[in-house]
């Protein structure tokens, strides 16, 4: 297991998380064959059972031994008509966290202000880039940290800010007004790459700058397990996972390889409307990072 450090290394905006490969065997047993109509959209219900087995090698970690989980669900209803329009997607929840500030403004009285401009700024590309990889992102309601010391944020505050909110089933994204220095971490950092504890701290300076539309999509890519592509297997150059630095947009491109390698224990499964797939296959196909 790698040492856990609390600040991304120089030049990086994410932390590696120790990972362990595991296999999951999924079984669905119907009590009788489905009868499908080739001529019309049918809804067919059939009883059956679902079970799965998760197998992880024992030698890597003492706390993740091979184990088996099984569940029985009966009856299950399978609506065959939706399969014409929908495909299976991975769903990840994000928990946006803003900083709240109260000031007394004479003569009007108390004035409330919040960070969080980066969410609306970043979400269109989060949706567009990740739906190419069949990842659906759902957004919880805002949570607010009432501590104006985080309004202008420096890296010594990272541990304390991250500890303010822990939502078990979501990736927390903390939006501060500005970083000090402004260009720190290229505008955002991600901790716990690909883990259930993954957290992002990002600056609303990205939104005010109006340039880096893929910033949030890129950081979320780290949260769902993808490091930067240079020198790392399983991540494509020429895609939004290329590091861009401060006030530069990442390529608005996603790849089949990225799609195949996203991982996070927080993923649940959902149906999504069928959309266009990735733009390119792998590094050779997607081109270099500039
Ligand atoms: Zn990055």
Tab-separated table of C-alpha atoms and ligand atoms in Angstrom:
chain	number	residue	atom	x	y	z
A	1	UNK	CA	0.000	0.000	0.000
A	2	UNK	CA	1.371	3.372	-0.934
A	3	UNK	CA	1.977	6.019	1.688
A	4	UNK	CA	-0.943	8.368	1.941
A	5	UNK	CA	0.011	11.984	1.604
A	6	UNK	CA	-2.400	14.808	1.966
A	7	UNK	CA	-1.273	17.181	-0.740
A	8	UNK	CA	-0.940	16.343	-4.433
A	9	UNK	CA	2.651	16.176	-5.609
A	10	UNK	CA	4.114	19.129	-7.448
A	11	UNK	CA	2.690	19.287	-10.932
A	12	UNK	CA	-0.181	16.957	-10.163
A	13	UNK	CA	-3.686	17.701	-8.990
A	14	UNK	CA	-4.635	14.285	-7.709
A	15	UNK	CA	-3.534	11.582	-5.271
A	16	UNK	CA	-3.171	7.938	-6.128
A	17	UNK	CA	-5.207	5.500	-4.085
A	18	UNK	CA	-4.052	1.915	-3.520
A	19	UNK	CA	-6.212	-0.382	-5.606
A	20	UNK	CA	-6.877	-4.072	-5.691
A	21	UNK	CA	-8.184	-5.935	-8.685
A	22	UNK	CA	-11.218	-8.110	-8.068
A	23	UNK	CA	-13.594	-10.075	-10.232
A	24	UNK	CA	-17.322	-9.998	-9.933
A	25	UNK	CA	-19.426	-12.844	-11.243
A	26	UNK	CA	-23.034	-11.892	-11.819
A	27	UNK	CA	-25.765	-14.471	-12.308
A	28	UNK	CA	-29.346	-13.921	-13.280
A	29	UNK	CA	-31.479	-17.016	-13.459
A	30	UNK	CA	-34.971	-16.835	-14.869
A	31	UNK	CA	-37.420	-19.560	-14.027
A	32	UNK	CA	-38.509	-19.784	-17.673
A	33	UNK	CA	-37.320	-18.288	-20.977
A	34	UNK	CA	-38.476	-14.781	-21.804
A	35	UNK	CA	-40.983	-14.636	-24.612
A	36	UNK	CA	-40.130	-11.649	-26.752
A	37	UNK	CA	-42.172	-10.335	-29.604
A	38	UNK	CA	-40.270	-9.279	-32.705
A	39	UNK	CA	-43.123	-7.183	-33.967
A	40	UNK	CA	-44.189	-5.040	-31.055
A	41	UNK	CA	-42.833	-3.608	-27.846
A	42	UNK	CA	-43.844	-6.040	-25.178
A	43	UNK	CA	-43.663	-5.816	-21.434
A	44	UNK	CA	-42.850	-9.251	-20.078
A	45	UNK	CA	-42.584	-10.211	-16.431
A	46	UNK	CA	-40.722	-13.342	-15.429
A	47	UNK	CA	-39.681	-14.658	-12.030
A	48	UNK	CA	-36.011	-15.326	-11.377
A	49	UNK	CA	-33.082	-14.797	-9.037
A	50	UNK	CA	-29.973	-12.638	-9.029
A	51	UNK	CA	-26.700	-13.441	-7.321
A	52	UNK	CA	-23.153	-12.177	-7.460
A	53	UNK	CA	-19.765	-13.225	-6.198
A	54	UNK	CA	-16.862	-10.869	-5.607
A	55	UNK	CA	-13.439	-12.475	-5.626
A	56	UNK	CA	-10.303	-10.570	-4.617
A	57	UNK	CA	-6.819	-12.038	-4.271
A	58	UNK	CA	-5.804	-12.450	-0.635
A	59	UNK	CA	-2.125	-11.654	-0.844
A	60	UNK	CA	-2.375	-7.901	-1.359
A	61	UNK	CA	-4.387	-6.694	1.582
A	62	UNK	CA	-5.357	-8.421	4.780
A	63	UNK	CA	-8.568	-6.444	5.045
A	64	UNK	CA	-9.940	-7.346	1.630
A	65	UNK	CA	-10.065	-11.130	1.599
A	66	UNK	CA	-12.040	-13.059	-0.942
A	67	UNK	CA	-15.648	-13.201	0.010
A	68	UNK	CA	-18.975	-14.064	-1.456
A	69	UNK	CA	-22.158	-12.080	-1.425
A	70	UNK	CA	-25.405	-13.390	-2.701
A	71	UNK	CA	-28.882	-12.048	-2.822
A	72	UNK	CA	-32.153	-13.427	-3.958
A	73	UNK	CA	-34.778	-11.220	-5.508
A	74	UNK	CA	-38.044	-12.679	-6.560
A	75	UNK	CA	-39.912	-11.802	-8.549
A	76	UNK	CA	-38.001	-9.455	-10.832
A	77	UNK	CA	-39.805	-7.609	-13.555
A	78	UNK	CA	-37.994	-7.034	-16.824
A	79	UNK	CA	-39.468	-4.390	-19.010
A	80	UNK	CA	-38.164	-5.332	-22.433
A	81	UNK	CA	-39.574	-2.268	-24.138
A	82	UNK	CA	-37.106	0.093	-22.498
A	83	UNK	CA	-34.185	-1.792	-24.016
A	84	UNK	CA	-34.963	-0.197	-27.363
A	85	UNK	CA	-34.124	3.255	-26.043
A	86	UNK	CA	-31.890	2.813	-23.027
A	87	UNK	CA	-28.521	1.378	-22.168
A	88	UNK	CA	-26.819	0.488	-18.911
A	89	UNK	CA	-24.885	3.339	-17.311
A	90	UNK	CA	-22.774	3.856	-14.232
A	91	UNK	CA	-24.195	6.454	-11.895
A	92	UNK	CA	-22.070	8.558	-9.565
A	93	UNK	CA	-23.473	11.073	-7.102
A	94	UNK	CA	-21.732	14.315	-6.332
A	95	UNK	CA	-22.250	16.399	-3.220
A	96	UNK	CA	-21.549	20.071	-3.896
A	97	UNK	CA	-20.328	22.031	-0.866
A	98	UNK	CA	-20.164	25.825	-0.847
A	99	UNK	CA	-18.668	28.305	1.584
A	100	UNK	CA	-21.156	30.645	3.230
A	101	UNK	CA	-20.239	34.107	4.439
A	102	UNK	CA	-22.269	36.550	6.511
A	103	UNK	CA	-21.368	40.224	6.540
A	104	UNK	CA	-22.992	43.285	8.033
A	105	UNK	CA	-23.534	45.888	5.347
A	106	UNK	CA	-24.641	49.328	6.550
A	107	UNK	CA	-27.460	50.287	6.344
A	108	UNK	CA	-29.111	47.223	4.768
A	109	UNK	CA	-28.164	44.778	7.478
A	110	UNK	CA	-26.883	41.241	7.157
A	111	UNK	CA	-25.663	40.124	3.773
A	112	UNK	CA	-25.307	36.448	2.883
A	113	UNK	CA	-23.027	35.304	0.104
A	114	UNK	CA	-21.978	31.903	-1.147
A	115	UNK	CA	-19.315	30.341	-3.313
A	116	UNK	CA	-20.262	27.688	-5.857
A	117	UNK	CA	-20.254	29.436	-9.253
A	118	UNK	CA	-18.009	26.623	-10.476
A	119	UNK	CA	-20.827	24.083	-10.345
A	120	UNK	CA	-23.093	25.607	-12.992
A	121	UNK	CA	-20.029	26.566	-14.990
A	122	UNK	CA	-18.626	23.031	-14.991
A	123	UNK	CA	-21.683	20.793	-15.162
A	124	UNK	CA	-22.423	21.048	-18.919
A	125	UNK	CA	-19.041	19.504	-19.739
A	126	UNK	CA	-19.336	17.015	-16.853
A	127	UNK	CA	-22.535	15.762	-18.459
A	128	UNK	CA	-21.329	15.922	-22.061
A	129	UNK	CA	-17.935	14.291	-21.555
A	130	UNK	CA	-19.003	11.561	-19.159
A	131	UNK	CA	-22.159	10.498	-20.938
A	132	UNK	CA	-19.823	9.491	-23.794
A	133	UNK	CA	-18.444	6.951	-21.310
A	134	UNK	CA	-21.910	5.937	-20.110
A	135	UNK	CA	-21.380	7.622	-16.749
A	136	UNK	CA	-24.406	9.470	-15.389
A	137	UNK	CA	-23.756	12.145	-12.772
A	138	UNK	CA	-26.443	13.137	-10.309
A	139	UNK	CA	-26.081	16.209	-8.120
A	140	UNK	CA	-27.239	16.460	-4.518
A	141	UNK	CA	-28.586	19.700	-3.062
A	142	UNK	CA	-25.985	22.163	-1.815
A	143	UNK	CA	-24.426	21.801	1.587
A	144	UNK	CA	-22.910	24.928	3.117
A	145	UNK	CA	-19.844	25.352	5.326
A	146	UNK	CA	-20.269	28.574	7.306
A	147	UNK	CA	-16.628	29.450	7.742
A	148	UNK	CA	-15.431	32.429	5.749
A	149	UNK	CA	-11.777	31.554	6.399
A	150	UNK	CA	-12.096	29.098	3.488
A	151	UNK	CA	-13.370	31.849	1.128
A	152	UNK	CA	-9.777	32.484	0.054
A	153	UNK	CA	-8.170	29.088	0.402
A	154	UNK	CA	-4.580	27.899	0.681
A	155	UNK	CA	-3.317	24.342	0.731
A	156	UNK	CA	-2.667	24.278	4.492
A	157	UNK	CA	-6.477	24.322	4.924
A	158	UNK	CA	-7.147	21.258	2.747
A	159	UNK	CA	-7.341	18.660	5.519
A	160	UNK	CA	-9.646	20.794	7.643
A	161	UNK	CA	-11.977	21.714	4.784
A	162	UNK	CA	-12.299	18.133	3.545
A	163	UNK	CA	-13.244	17.041	7.065
A	164	UNK	CA	-16.230	19.424	7.088
A	165	UNK	CA	-18.464	17.192	4.977
A	166	UNK	CA	-18.576	13.421	4.576
A	167	UNK	CA	-21.450	12.043	2.532
A	168	UNK	CA	-21.167	8.287	2.351
A	169	UNK	CA	-22.536	7.719	-1.135
A	170	UNK	CA	-21.255	10.791	-2.979
A	171	UNK	CA	-18.056	12.476	-4.134
A	172	UNK	CA	-17.821	15.761	-2.218
A	173	UNK	CA	-16.847	18.778	-4.305
A	174	UNK	CA	-15.848	21.830	-2.264
A	175	UNK	CA	-16.080	25.164	-4.084
A	176	UNK	CA	-14.012	28.008	-2.660
A	177	UNK	CA	-14.013	31.552	-4.002
A	178	UNK	CA	-10.337	31.658	-4.863
A	179	UNK	CA	-7.131	29.773	-4.270
A	180	UNK	CA	-4.028	31.386	-2.828
A	181	UNK	CA	-2.060	31.363	-5.032
A	182	UNK	CA	-4.786	31.662	-7.646
A	183	UNK	CA	-3.302	29.061	-10.021
A	184	UNK	CA	-2.698	26.412	-7.320
A	185	UNK	CA	-3.301	22.831	-8.545
A	186	UNK	CA	-4.343	24.247	-11.924
A	187	UNK	CA	-7.582	25.396	-10.285
A	188	UNK	CA	-8.571	22.222	-8.477
A	189	UNK	CA	-7.337	19.106	-6.717
A	190	UNK	CA	-8.739	15.611	-6.166
A	191	UNK	CA	-7.980	13.314	-3.237
A	192	UNK	CA	-8.613	9.572	-3.040
A	193	UNK	CA	-8.459	8.720	-6.730
A	194	UNK	CA	-11.112	6.143	-7.572
A	195	UNK	CA	-12.074	5.556	-3.936
A	196	UNK	CA	-15.292	5.942	-1.976
A	197	UNK	CA	-13.558	8.727	-0.014
A	198	UNK	CA	-12.727	10.752	-3.102
A	199	UNK	CA	-13.041	14.515	-2.579
A	200	UNK	CA	-12.437	17.503	-4.832
A	201	UNK	CA	-11.535	21.059	-3.869
A	202	UNK	CA	-11.949	23.552	-6.691
A	203	UNK	CA	-11.820	27.307	-7.163
A	204	UNK	CA	-14.654	29.443	-8.507
A	205	UNK	CA	-11.823	31.307	-10.256
A	206	UNK	CA	-12.359	28.806	-13.074
A	207	UNK	CA	-15.864	30.167	-13.616
A	208	UNK	CA	-14.770	33.805	-13.365
A	209	UNK	CA	-11.961	33.080	-15.838
A	210	UNK	CA	-14.528	31.654	-18.265
A	211	UNK	CA	-12.020	29.446	-20.082
A	212	UNK	CA	-11.614	26.027	-18.490
A	213	UNK	CA	-15.018	24.491	-19.218
A	214	UNK	CA	-13.735	20.931	-18.695
A	215	UNK	CA	-12.069	21.632	-15.351
A	216	UNK	CA	-14.784	19.949	-13.292
A	217	UNK	CA	-15.174	17.055	-15.744
A	218	UNK	CA	-11.400	16.494	-15.528
A	219	UNK	CA	-11.359	16.460	-11.714
A	220	UNK	CA	-14.343	14.121	-11.657
A	221	UNK	CA	-12.338	11.849	-13.986
A	222	UNK	CA	-9.728	11.590	-11.216
A	223	UNK	CA	-12.474	10.870	-8.681
A	224	UNK	CA	-13.662	7.964	-10.835
A	225	UNK	CA	-10.204	6.486	-10.994
A	226	UNK	CA	-8.340	7.989	-13.952
A	227	UNK	CA	-4.893	9.572	-13.417
A	228	UNK	CA	-3.184	11.759	-16.031
A	229	UNK	CA	-2.396	9.753	-19.159
A	230	UNK	CA	1.302	10.472	-19.532
A	231	UNK	CA	3.060	7.341	-18.314
A	232	UNK	CA	-0.094	5.812	-16.847
A	233	UNK	CA	-1.675	2.796	-18.519
A	234	UNK	CA	-5.417	2.741	-19.100
A	235	UNK	CA	-5.857	6.482	-19.685
A	236	UNK	CA	-5.744	8.064	-23.132
A	237	UNK	CA	-3.690	11.056	-24.217
A	238	UNK	CA	-5.575	13.616	-26.293
A	239	UNK	CA	-8.594	13.456	-23.937
A	240	UNK	CA	-10.012	15.511	-21.099
A	241	UNK	CA	-7.717	13.607	-18.720
A	242	UNK	CA	-4.695	15.494	-20.114
A	243	UNK	CA	-3.539	17.997	-17.471
A	244	UNK	CA	-4.214	21.527	-18.714
A	245	UNK	CA	-2.896	23.807	-15.984
A	246	UNK	CA	-4.536	27.034	-14.859
A	247	UNK	CA	-6.825	28.858	-17.304
A	248	UNK	CA	-6.606	26.306	-20.093
A	249	UNK	CA	-9.368	24.024	-21.287
A	250	UNK	CA	-8.675	20.297	-21.391
A	251	UNK	CA	-9.523	18.554	-24.687
A	252	UNK	CA	-13.314	18.127	-24.949
A	253	UNK	CA	-12.645	14.548	-26.010
A	254	UNK	CA	-13.231	11.238	-24.249
A	255	UNK	CA	-12.070	7.753	-25.223
A	256	UNK	CA	-13.197	4.146	-25.181
A	257	UNK	CA	-10.125	3.330	-23.070
A	258	UNK	CA	-11.096	5.920	-20.453
A	259	UNK	CA	-14.624	4.519	-20.478
A	260	UNK	CA	-13.363	0.998	-19.797
A	261	UNK	CA	-11.162	2.046	-16.890
A	262	UNK	CA	-13.373	4.281	-14.797
A	263	UNK	CA	-13.918	2.813	-11.354
A	264	UNK	CA	-15.263	3.902	-8.016
A	265	UNK	CA	-17.022	1.856	-5.300
A	266	UNK	CA	-19.694	4.565	-5.262
A	267	UNK	CA	-20.877	3.627	-8.740
A	268	UNK	CA	-24.401	2.342	-8.897
A	269	UNK	CA	-26.110	1.267	-12.058
A	270	UNK	CA	-28.844	2.959	-13.982
A	271	UNK	CA	-30.448	3.058	-17.369
A	272	UNK	CA	-29.672	6.056	-19.530
A	273	UNK	CA	-31.008	7.089	-22.903
A	274	UNK	CA	-28.742	5.851	-25.674
A	275	UNK	CA	-26.253	8.596	-26.555
A	276	UNK	CA	-23.191	8.858	-28.774
A	277	UNK	CA	-20.158	6.915	-27.525
A	278	UNK	CA	-16.539	8.021	-27.055
A	279	UNK	CA	-14.788	10.238	-29.633
A	280	UNK	CA	-11.774	7.976	-30.051
A	281	UNK	CA	-10.335	4.637	-28.929
A	282	UNK	CA	-6.991	5.049	-27.150
A	283	UNK	CA	-3.846	7.187	-27.044
A	284	UNK	CA	-2.761	6.136	-30.543
A	285	UNK	CA	-6.157	7.113	-31.901
A	286	UNK	CA	-6.849	10.202	-29.759
A	287	UNK	CA	-3.510	11.946	-30.344
A	288	UNK	CA	-1.084	13.532	-27.883
A	289	UNK	CA	-1.690	15.813	-24.909
A	290	UNK	CA	-0.543	19.329	-25.735
B	1	LIG	ZN1	-5.623	16.439	-13.185
